[in-house]
Amino acid sequence: MQNKDTLADTTTSKQSLNHNQLPLVVGVDLGGTQIRTAVLRGPKLLSRVSLMTGKNPSPGRIIPRVYTAIQEALGKAGTTIEQIAGIGIAAPGPLDSKTGVVFTPPNMADWDHVPLRDLFTEHFHIPIFVENDANAGGLGEHMFGAGRGCNNIVYLTISTGIGGGVIIDGKLLEGVSGTAGEVGHMTIDWHGERCPCGNLGCLEYIASGTSIARKANEAIHAGEGIELLTFARTMLQHSTTVPDPSALPTQGHDPATVELRFPPEETDDTSLGSETGDEQQEEHLHVNARTVALAAESGIPLARAIIQNAAEAIGVGLVNIIHCFNPEIIILGGGVTQMGRMLVEPAQRVVQERAMKVPREAVRIVQAQLGDNVGLIGAGALIYYYSKQ
Ligand SMILES: [Zn+2]
């Protein structure tokens, strides 16, 4: 027993010693509604400054504000840009990580072939790395989270959309155009509905938070969801705000960081976002994924069926991932996975029933560890990763 304790202590101190030797980096997590910046050493946030993108996040408006946020974060961490090894930017795809050009992210109006890396390089004169947010999240979990010590990893993030980061033999799978690892757009139902990406029956179009909400609202409009609608109305009457699952408590790394906000602008709503009774006319009540999950937990059959369907689709997606990549570990992140057992158990059952024995027995399916800071830690991890390549 004593030996075991000593071993555990040594491991912990070794890890934090290693982290202390890492250079300081800046991470930028470019989201559709919020942009976060931080000064980090490994997984440790030394400061954090966030800003809301507002309704018109054109590059000309947003990028200078990100520069200012980074300067604020440096000041809060008591450091300067000269002490920083590089800036990592996790951005919504599609983008080209080799050139650092962000193409046309669906949630970023007016963004069209923005040369993000060159713009930041011109401003800061230090190394800049731009990567798809799911890939950055995968790298973050690989270096500092649930995937530490594993070299064959698939990170699957399920929130408003479904993204993936695939690491094979310790290397991020990029593909010839940098779009590899789009596991959210694998076909689950080849006769299925049209996904905005152009394909039919994508995992994302069946099982994302947006899809869970869409299916619930379609059923309500078709007159099949009286019980679910009553549940949602009751929730609104008893609570002014329905919490967003992607904002549930952070697991793991959440240091005492300073969070500054620029003067708030109007925030964009998402299907997982908060909704208030005041904003919603009852006849236009939009049920979000969180409400469907709570209704399923309380036993409402329609909600249970919707979650079960999403969970089984995720299970089929996991089988495909296991067959294609033979990973050692599959890491599940994103707000929707906070539903926990209700989502994970049916998915695991599909894996047990359908996946080939050898790769199935080699894989562990686990929850992500970096929580809400995965984007920032992943963005910072880009500098450590690319400086080793
Ligand atoms: Zn698709």
Short mmCIF file of C-alpha atoms and ligand atoms in Angstrom, two decimals:
data_model
loop_
_atom_site.label_atom_id
_atom_site.label_comp_id
_atom_site.label_asym_id
_atom_site.label_seq_id
_atom_site.Cartn_x
_atom_site.Cartn_y
_atom_site.Cartn_z
CA MET A 1 0.00 0.00 0.00
CA GLN A 2 2.79 2.36 0.96
CA ASN A 3 4.69 1.61 -2.25
CA LYS A 4 1.61 2.32 -4.30
CA ASP A 5 1.12 5.73 -2.64
CA THR A 6 4.77 6.63 -3.15
CA LEU A 7 4.53 5.66 -6.81
CA ALA A 8 1.41 7.80 -7.30
CA ASP A 9 3.10 10.81 -5.68
CA THR A 10 6.19 10.42 -7.82
CA THR A 11 4.10 10.21 -11.00
CA THR A 12 2.17 13.36 -10.12
CA SER A 13 5.23 15.39 -9.25
CA LYS A 14 7.01 14.17 -12.38
CA GLN A 15 4.09 15.27 -14.53
CA SER A 16 3.83 18.71 -13.00
CA LEU A 17 7.62 19.07 -13.21
CA ASN A 18 7.42 18.29 -16.93
CA HIS A 19 4.64 20.81 -17.39
CA ASN A 20 6.68 23.45 -15.56
CA GLN A 21 9.43 23.00 -18.11
CA LEU A 22 7.13 23.71 -21.05
CA PRO A 23 7.35 27.18 -22.60
CA LEU A 24 4.53 29.68 -22.24
CA VAL A 25 2.06 29.75 -25.11
CA VAL A 26 -1.11 31.62 -26.05
CA GLY A 27 -4.26 29.72 -27.00
CA VAL A 28 -7.18 31.20 -28.93
CA ASP A 29 -10.49 29.33 -29.14
CA LEU A 30 -12.50 30.91 -31.94
CA GLY A 31 -16.14 29.95 -31.42
CA GLY A 32 -19.34 30.96 -33.16
CA THR A 33 -20.63 32.83 -30.12
CA GLN A 34 -17.57 33.36 -27.93
CA ILE A 35 -13.85 33.83 -28.50
CA ARG A 36 -11.53 32.88 -25.66
CA THR A 37 -7.86 33.64 -25.29
CA ALA A 38 -5.48 32.41 -22.62
CA VAL A 39 -1.86 32.29 -21.60
CA LEU A 40 -0.98 28.68 -20.82
CA ARG A 41 1.86 26.50 -19.67
CA GLY A 42 0.88 23.03 -20.85
CA PRO A 43 -2.65 22.41 -19.59
CA LYS A 44 -2.44 25.13 -16.97
CA LEU A 45 -4.27 28.37 -17.69
CA LEU A 46 -2.40 31.35 -16.24
CA SER A 47 -4.98 33.86 -17.46
CA ARG A 48 -8.06 33.89 -19.62
CA VAL A 49 -9.87 36.67 -21.45
CA SER A 50 -13.12 36.07 -23.35
CA LEU A 51 -15.22 38.15 -25.70
CA MET A 52 -18.58 37.60 -27.33
CA THR A 53 -18.56 37.55 -31.11
CA GLY A 54 -21.90 39.34 -31.37
CA LYS A 55 -24.28 39.24 -34.32
CA ASN A 56 -21.81 40.51 -36.92
CA PRO A 57 -18.48 38.74 -36.39
CA SER A 58 -16.81 40.03 -39.56
CA PRO A 59 -13.02 39.49 -39.59
CA GLY A 60 -12.41 43.25 -39.69
CA ARG A 61 -14.38 43.75 -36.47
CA ILE A 62 -13.35 40.63 -34.57
CA ILE A 63 -9.63 40.15 -35.29
CA PRO A 64 -8.46 43.49 -33.76
CA ARG A 65 -10.52 42.65 -30.66
CA VAL A 66 -8.79 39.26 -30.42
CA TYR A 67 -5.40 41.04 -30.55
CA THR A 68 -6.52 43.25 -27.67
CA ALA A 69 -7.83 40.23 -25.71
CA ILE A 70 -4.46 38.50 -26.13
CA GLN A 71 -2.65 41.60 -24.82
CA GLU A 72 -5.05 41.66 -21.84
CA ALA A 73 -4.36 37.96 -21.18
CA LEU A 74 -0.59 38.55 -21.33
CA GLY A 75 -0.93 41.42 -18.87
CA LYS A 76 -3.06 39.35 -16.48
CA ALA A 77 -0.48 36.54 -16.59
CA GLY A 78 2.29 39.07 -15.87
CA THR A 79 4.14 38.34 -19.08
CA THR A 80 4.82 39.83 -22.52
CA ILE A 81 4.64 38.55 -26.09
CA GLU A 82 8.46 38.20 -26.12
CA GLN A 83 8.15 35.41 -23.53
CA ILE A 84 5.63 33.44 -25.63
CA ALA A 85 6.71 30.48 -27.80
CA GLY A 86 3.75 30.81 -30.16
CA ILE A 87 0.03 31.39 -30.59
CA GLY A 88 -2.25 28.44 -31.37
CA ILE A 89 -5.66 29.16 -32.85
CA ALA A 90 -8.46 26.58 -32.76
CA ALA A 91 -10.98 27.66 -35.39
CA PRO A 92 -14.13 26.17 -36.87
CA GLY A 93 -13.45 24.40 -40.15
CA PRO A 94 -13.18 24.12 -43.00
CA LEU A 95 -9.64 25.49 -42.96
CA ASP A 96 -6.18 24.67 -44.26
CA SER A 97 -3.82 24.18 -41.34
CA LYS A 98 -0.77 24.26 -43.65
CA THR A 99 -1.49 27.81 -44.83
CA GLY A 100 -3.57 28.96 -41.84
CA VAL A 101 -6.41 30.09 -44.11
CA VAL A 102 -9.94 29.75 -42.69
CA PHE A 103 -12.45 29.20 -45.49
CA THR A 104 -16.16 29.73 -44.78
CA PRO A 105 -17.15 28.57 -41.27
CA PRO A 106 -20.97 28.15 -41.14
CA ASN A 107 -21.30 30.17 -37.91
CA MET A 108 -19.04 33.05 -38.95
CA ALA A 109 -20.77 35.38 -41.38
CA ASP A 110 -18.48 37.30 -43.76
CA TRP A 111 -15.56 34.91 -43.17
CA ASP A 112 -14.33 33.85 -46.59
CA HIS A 113 -10.73 32.68 -47.05
CA VAL A 114 -9.35 34.66 -44.10
CA PRO A 115 -5.53 34.29 -43.92
CA LEU A 116 -5.60 34.04 -40.14
CA ARG A 117 -2.02 32.81 -39.72
CA ASP A 118 -0.52 35.58 -41.87
CA LEU A 119 -2.60 38.29 -40.18
CA PHE A 120 -1.53 37.16 -36.68
CA THR A 121 2.10 36.73 -37.79
CA GLU A 122 2.17 40.29 -39.14
CA HIS A 123 0.78 41.60 -35.86
CA PHE A 124 2.71 39.53 -33.29
CA HIS A 125 5.88 38.36 -35.14
CA ILE A 126 5.95 34.98 -33.36
CA PRO A 127 5.04 31.46 -34.62
CA ILE A 128 1.30 31.07 -35.29
CA PHE A 129 -0.54 27.76 -35.80
CA VAL A 130 -4.14 27.43 -36.96
CA GLU A 131 -6.04 24.15 -36.65
CA ASN A 132 -9.59 22.85 -36.89
CA ASP A 133 -11.12 23.01 -33.39
CA ALA A 134 -11.89 19.28 -33.15
CA ASN A 135 -8.32 18.39 -34.19
CA ALA A 136 -6.95 20.85 -31.62
CA GLY A 137 -9.26 19.33 -28.97
CA GLY A 138 -7.97 15.87 -29.89
CA LEU A 139 -4.38 17.03 -29.52
CA GLY A 140 -5.20 18.65 -26.17
CA GLU A 141 -6.72 15.40 -24.85
CA HIS A 142 -3.77 13.44 -26.30
CA MET A 143 -1.12 15.58 -24.60
CA PHE A 144 -2.84 16.63 -21.38
CA GLY A 145 -6.18 14.82 -20.96
CA ALA A 146 -7.78 11.39 -21.26
CA GLY A 147 -5.43 10.32 -24.06
CA ARG A 148 -2.10 10.84 -22.27
CA GLY A 149 0.30 8.02 -23.06
CA CYS A 150 -1.80 6.78 -26.01
CA ASN A 151 -0.65 7.24 -29.61
CA ASN A 152 -3.74 5.94 -31.42
CA ILE A 153 -6.70 8.09 -30.47
CA VAL A 154 -9.99 9.22 -31.89
CA TYR A 155 -11.54 12.25 -30.21
CA LEU A 156 -15.25 12.65 -30.90
CA THR A 157 -16.92 15.87 -29.81
CA ILE A 158 -20.71 15.92 -29.80
CA SER A 159 -22.36 19.29 -29.23
CA THR A 160 -24.28 21.49 -31.68
CA GLY A 161 -22.34 19.60 -34.37
CA ILE A 162 -20.16 16.48 -34.29
CA GLY A 163 -16.44 16.84 -34.91
CA GLY A 164 -13.48 14.53 -34.69
CA GLY A 165 -9.73 14.51 -34.32
CA VAL A 166 -7.82 11.38 -35.31
CA ILE A 167 -4.29 10.74 -34.04
CA ILE A 168 -2.51 7.73 -35.51
CA ASP A 169 0.97 6.71 -34.31
CA GLY A 170 1.16 10.03 -32.43
CA LYS A 171 0.41 12.11 -35.54
CA LEU A 172 -2.67 14.11 -36.33
CA LEU A 173 -4.37 12.72 -39.43
CA GLU A 174 -4.72 15.69 -41.82
CA GLY A 175 -5.33 14.25 -45.30
CA VAL A 176 -4.28 15.84 -48.57
CA SER A 177 -6.57 18.87 -48.10
CA GLY A 178 -6.52 18.97 -44.31
CA THR A 179 -10.10 17.67 -43.95
CA ALA A 180 -9.40 14.15 -42.64
CA GLY A 181 -11.14 13.07 -39.46
CA GLU A 182 -14.55 14.58 -40.29
CA VAL A 183 -16.19 11.69 -38.46
CA GLY A 184 -19.38 13.69 -37.94
CA HIS A 185 -20.06 13.40 -41.65
CA MET A 186 -19.68 9.65 -42.00
CA THR A 187 -22.85 8.06 -43.38
CA ILE A 188 -24.95 6.24 -40.81
CA ASP A 189 -28.16 5.97 -42.88
CA TRP A 190 -27.47 5.90 -46.60
CA HIS A 191 -31.13 6.56 -47.40
CA GLY A 192 -31.19 9.28 -44.76
CA GLU A 193 -31.97 12.98 -44.85
CA ARG A 194 -29.75 15.56 -46.55
CA CYS A 195 -27.09 17.06 -44.26
CA PRO A 196 -25.96 20.64 -45.00
CA CYS A 197 -22.56 19.17 -45.97
CA GLY A 198 -24.21 17.59 -49.03
CA ASN A 199 -24.16 13.95 -47.90
CA LEU A 200 -27.19 11.92 -46.77
CA GLY A 201 -27.73 10.46 -43.30
CA CYS A 202 -24.58 11.88 -41.63
CA LEU A 203 -23.88 11.05 -37.98
CA GLU A 204 -24.08 14.77 -37.22
CA TYR A 205 -27.49 15.11 -38.90
CA ILE A 206 -28.85 12.26 -36.74
CA ALA A 207 -27.14 12.60 -33.36
CA SER A 208 -25.88 16.14 -32.69
CA GLY A 209 -27.55 18.38 -30.11
CA THR A 210 -29.05 20.35 -32.98
CA SER A 211 -30.52 17.15 -34.44
CA ILE A 212 -31.93 15.97 -31.11
CA ALA A 213 -33.67 19.34 -30.78
CA ARG A 214 -34.84 19.28 -34.41
CA LYS A 215 -36.42 15.83 -34.06
CA ALA A 216 -38.22 16.87 -30.89
CA ASN A 217 -39.58 20.03 -32.49
CA GLU A 218 -40.65 18.18 -35.64
CA ALA A 219 -42.60 15.70 -33.50
CA ILE A 220 -44.22 18.55 -31.57
CA HIS A 221 -45.22 20.30 -34.82
CA ALA A 222 -46.65 17.02 -36.07
CA GLY A 223 -48.83 16.86 -32.93
CA GLU A 224 -47.00 13.85 -31.45
CA GLY A 225 -45.23 15.62 -28.62
CA ILE A 226 -47.93 16.87 -26.24
CA GLU A 227 -46.28 15.29 -23.20
CA LEU A 228 -42.84 16.69 -24.15
CA LEU A 229 -44.31 20.13 -24.84
CA THR A 230 -46.04 20.13 -21.45
CA PHE A 231 -42.75 19.15 -19.80
CA ALA A 232 -40.90 21.97 -21.61
CA ARG A 233 -43.59 24.52 -20.62
CA THR A 234 -43.37 23.40 -17.00
CA MET A 235 -39.60 23.83 -17.10
CA LEU A 236 -39.94 27.35 -18.43
CA GLN A 237 -42.47 28.21 -15.73
CA HIS A 238 -40.17 26.96 -12.97
CA SER A 239 -36.90 28.31 -14.29
CA THR A 240 -36.10 31.48 -16.16
CA THR A 241 -33.09 29.94 -17.84
CA VAL A 242 -32.59 26.47 -19.21
CA PRO A 243 -28.88 25.76 -18.71
CA ASP A 244 -26.73 24.94 -21.69
CA PRO A 245 -25.15 21.49 -21.28
CA SER A 246 -21.97 22.68 -22.99
CA ALA A 247 -21.59 25.10 -20.09
CA LEU A 248 -21.89 22.45 -17.38
CA PRO A 249 -19.14 22.45 -14.74
CA THR A 250 -15.66 22.01 -16.10
CA GLN A 251 -13.95 18.76 -15.28
CA GLY A 252 -10.31 18.86 -14.37
CA HIS A 253 -8.38 21.97 -15.24
CA ASP A 254 -10.14 25.10 -14.15
CA PRO A 255 -7.66 27.23 -12.31
CA ALA A 256 -8.42 30.50 -10.60
CA THR A 257 -8.16 32.53 -13.77
CA VAL A 258 -9.24 36.07 -14.31
CA GLU A 259 -12.02 36.35 -16.82
CA LEU A 260 -12.60 39.73 -18.38
CA ARG A 261 -15.34 40.46 -20.83
CA PHE A 262 -15.63 43.16 -23.39
CA PRO A 263 -18.89 45.09 -23.14
CA PRO A 264 -21.51 42.47 -23.96
CA GLU A 265 -23.23 42.55 -27.29
CA GLU A 266 -26.24 40.54 -28.33
CA THR A 267 -25.39 36.89 -28.02
CA ASP A 268 -26.24 34.42 -30.71
CA ASP A 269 -28.64 31.69 -29.78
CA THR A 270 -27.99 28.06 -30.62
CA SER A 271 -30.27 25.11 -30.30
CA LEU A 272 -28.38 24.12 -27.14
CA GLY A 273 -28.33 27.66 -25.87
CA SER A 274 -30.33 29.23 -23.12
CA GLU A 275 -33.88 30.20 -23.77
CA THR A 276 -36.07 32.21 -21.52
CA GLY A 277 -39.78 32.30 -21.13
CA ASP A 278 -39.79 36.03 -21.87
CA GLU A 279 -38.12 35.54 -25.24
CA GLN A 280 -40.28 32.70 -26.37
CA GLN A 281 -43.89 32.86 -27.40
CA GLU A 282 -45.45 29.64 -26.23
CA GLU A 283 -46.76 28.75 -29.68
CA HIS A 284 -43.17 29.11 -30.96
CA LEU A 285 -41.62 27.27 -28.03
CA HIS A 286 -38.39 25.71 -29.25
CA VAL A 287 -37.37 22.65 -27.27
CA ASN A 288 -33.59 22.28 -26.99
CA ALA A 289 -31.46 19.16 -26.58
CA ARG A 290 -31.06 19.73 -22.84
CA THR A 291 -34.84 19.77 -22.37
CA VAL A 292 -35.18 16.56 -24.41
CA ALA A 293 -32.52 14.90 -22.21
CA LEU A 294 -34.28 15.97 -18.99
CA ALA A 295 -37.63 14.81 -20.38
CA ALA A 296 -36.07 11.46 -21.29
CA GLU A 297 -34.70 11.13 -17.76
CA SER A 298 -38.17 11.75 -16.36
CA GLY A 299 -39.50 8.93 -18.55
CA ILE A 300 -41.33 10.70 -21.38
CA PRO A 301 -41.44 8.07 -24.17
CA LEU A 302 -40.93 10.43 -27.15
CA ALA A 303 -37.87 12.01 -25.53
CA ARG A 304 -36.48 8.60 -24.60
CA ALA A 305 -36.93 7.39 -28.18
CA ILE A 306 -35.13 10.46 -29.60
CA ILE A 307 -32.15 10.06 -27.24
CA GLN A 308 -32.07 6.28 -27.82
CA ASN A 309 -32.01 6.84 -31.59
CA ALA A 310 -29.14 9.37 -31.28
CA ALA A 311 -27.24 7.04 -28.93
CA GLU A 312 -27.55 4.07 -31.29
CA ALA A 313 -26.40 6.23 -34.23
CA ILE A 314 -23.37 7.23 -32.15
CA GLY A 315 -22.82 3.51 -31.46
CA VAL A 316 -22.81 2.78 -35.21
CA GLY A 317 -20.40 5.69 -35.67
CA LEU A 318 -18.13 4.21 -32.99
CA VAL A 319 -18.17 0.82 -34.76
CA ASN A 320 -17.10 2.55 -38.00
CA ILE A 321 -14.35 4.43 -36.15
CA ILE A 322 -13.12 1.21 -34.52
CA HIS A 323 -13.07 -0.61 -37.87
CA CYS A 324 -11.34 2.22 -39.75
CA PHE A 325 -8.73 3.33 -37.23
CA ASN A 326 -8.21 0.50 -34.67
CA PRO A 327 -7.71 3.12 -31.91
CA GLU A 328 -6.49 2.37 -28.42
CA ILE A 329 -8.88 4.92 -27.00
CA ILE A 330 -11.95 6.84 -28.18
CA ILE A 331 -12.51 10.03 -26.20
CA LEU A 332 -16.05 11.43 -26.06
CA GLY A 333 -16.32 15.18 -25.45
CA GLY A 334 -18.83 17.97 -26.02
CA GLY A 335 -21.99 19.10 -24.25
CA VAL A 336 -24.24 16.28 -25.48
CA THR A 337 -22.03 13.61 -23.88
CA GLN A 338 -22.82 15.19 -20.49
CA MET A 339 -26.07 13.21 -20.74
CA GLY A 340 -23.86 10.35 -19.52
CA ARG A 341 -25.20 6.81 -19.24
CA MET A 342 -28.42 7.49 -21.11
CA LEU A 343 -26.36 8.22 -24.21
CA VAL A 344 -23.23 6.14 -23.67
CA GLU A 345 -24.78 2.80 -22.63
CA PRO A 346 -26.89 2.21 -25.78
CA ALA A 347 -23.87 3.31 -27.86
CA GLN A 348 -21.60 0.85 -26.02
CA ARG A 349 -24.19 -1.91 -26.54
CA VAL A 350 -24.10 -1.35 -30.31
CA VAL A 351 -20.29 -1.54 -30.19
CA GLN A 352 -20.41 -4.84 -28.28
CA GLU A 353 -22.92 -6.32 -30.72
CA ARG A 354 -21.39 -5.16 -33.98
CA ALA A 355 -17.67 -4.32 -33.83
CA MET A 356 -15.06 -6.88 -34.89
CA LYS A 357 -13.61 -8.70 -31.90
CA VAL A 358 -9.90 -7.82 -32.15
CA PRO A 359 -10.20 -4.02 -32.52
CA ARG A 360 -13.20 -3.98 -30.13
CA GLU A 361 -11.22 -5.64 -27.38
CA ALA A 362 -8.30 -3.26 -27.96
CA VAL A 363 -10.29 -0.05 -27.53
CA ARG A 364 -11.42 1.89 -24.47
CA ILE A 365 -14.26 4.40 -24.82
CA VAL A 366 -13.89 7.15 -22.22
CA GLN A 367 -15.11 10.62 -21.34
CA ALA A 368 -12.95 13.63 -22.19
CA GLN A 369 -11.05 15.22 -19.27
CA LEU A 370 -10.38 18.80 -20.30
CA GLY A 371 -14.01 19.95 -20.06
CA ASP A 372 -14.89 23.45 -21.14
CA ASN A 373 -11.24 24.51 -21.56
CA VAL A 374 -10.48 21.86 -24.19
CA GLY A 375 -10.46 24.45 -27.00
CA LEU A 376 -7.91 26.67 -25.22
CA ILE A 377 -5.69 23.81 -24.03
CA GLY A 378 -5.89 22.23 -27.50
CA ALA A 379 -4.98 25.53 -29.16
CA GLY A 380 -1.95 25.88 -26.88
CA ALA A 381 -1.03 22.22 -27.52
CA LEU A 382 -0.64 23.07 -31.23
CA ILE A 383 2.63 24.88 -30.47
CA TYR A 384 4.08 21.95 -28.51
CA TYR A 385 2.91 19.52 -31.19
CA TYR A 386 4.12 21.39 -34.28
CA SER A 387 7.44 22.40 -32.75
CA LYS A 388 8.20 18.64 -32.37
CA GLN A 389 7.31 17.80 -36.00
ZN ZN B 1 -22.85 15.85 -43.26
#
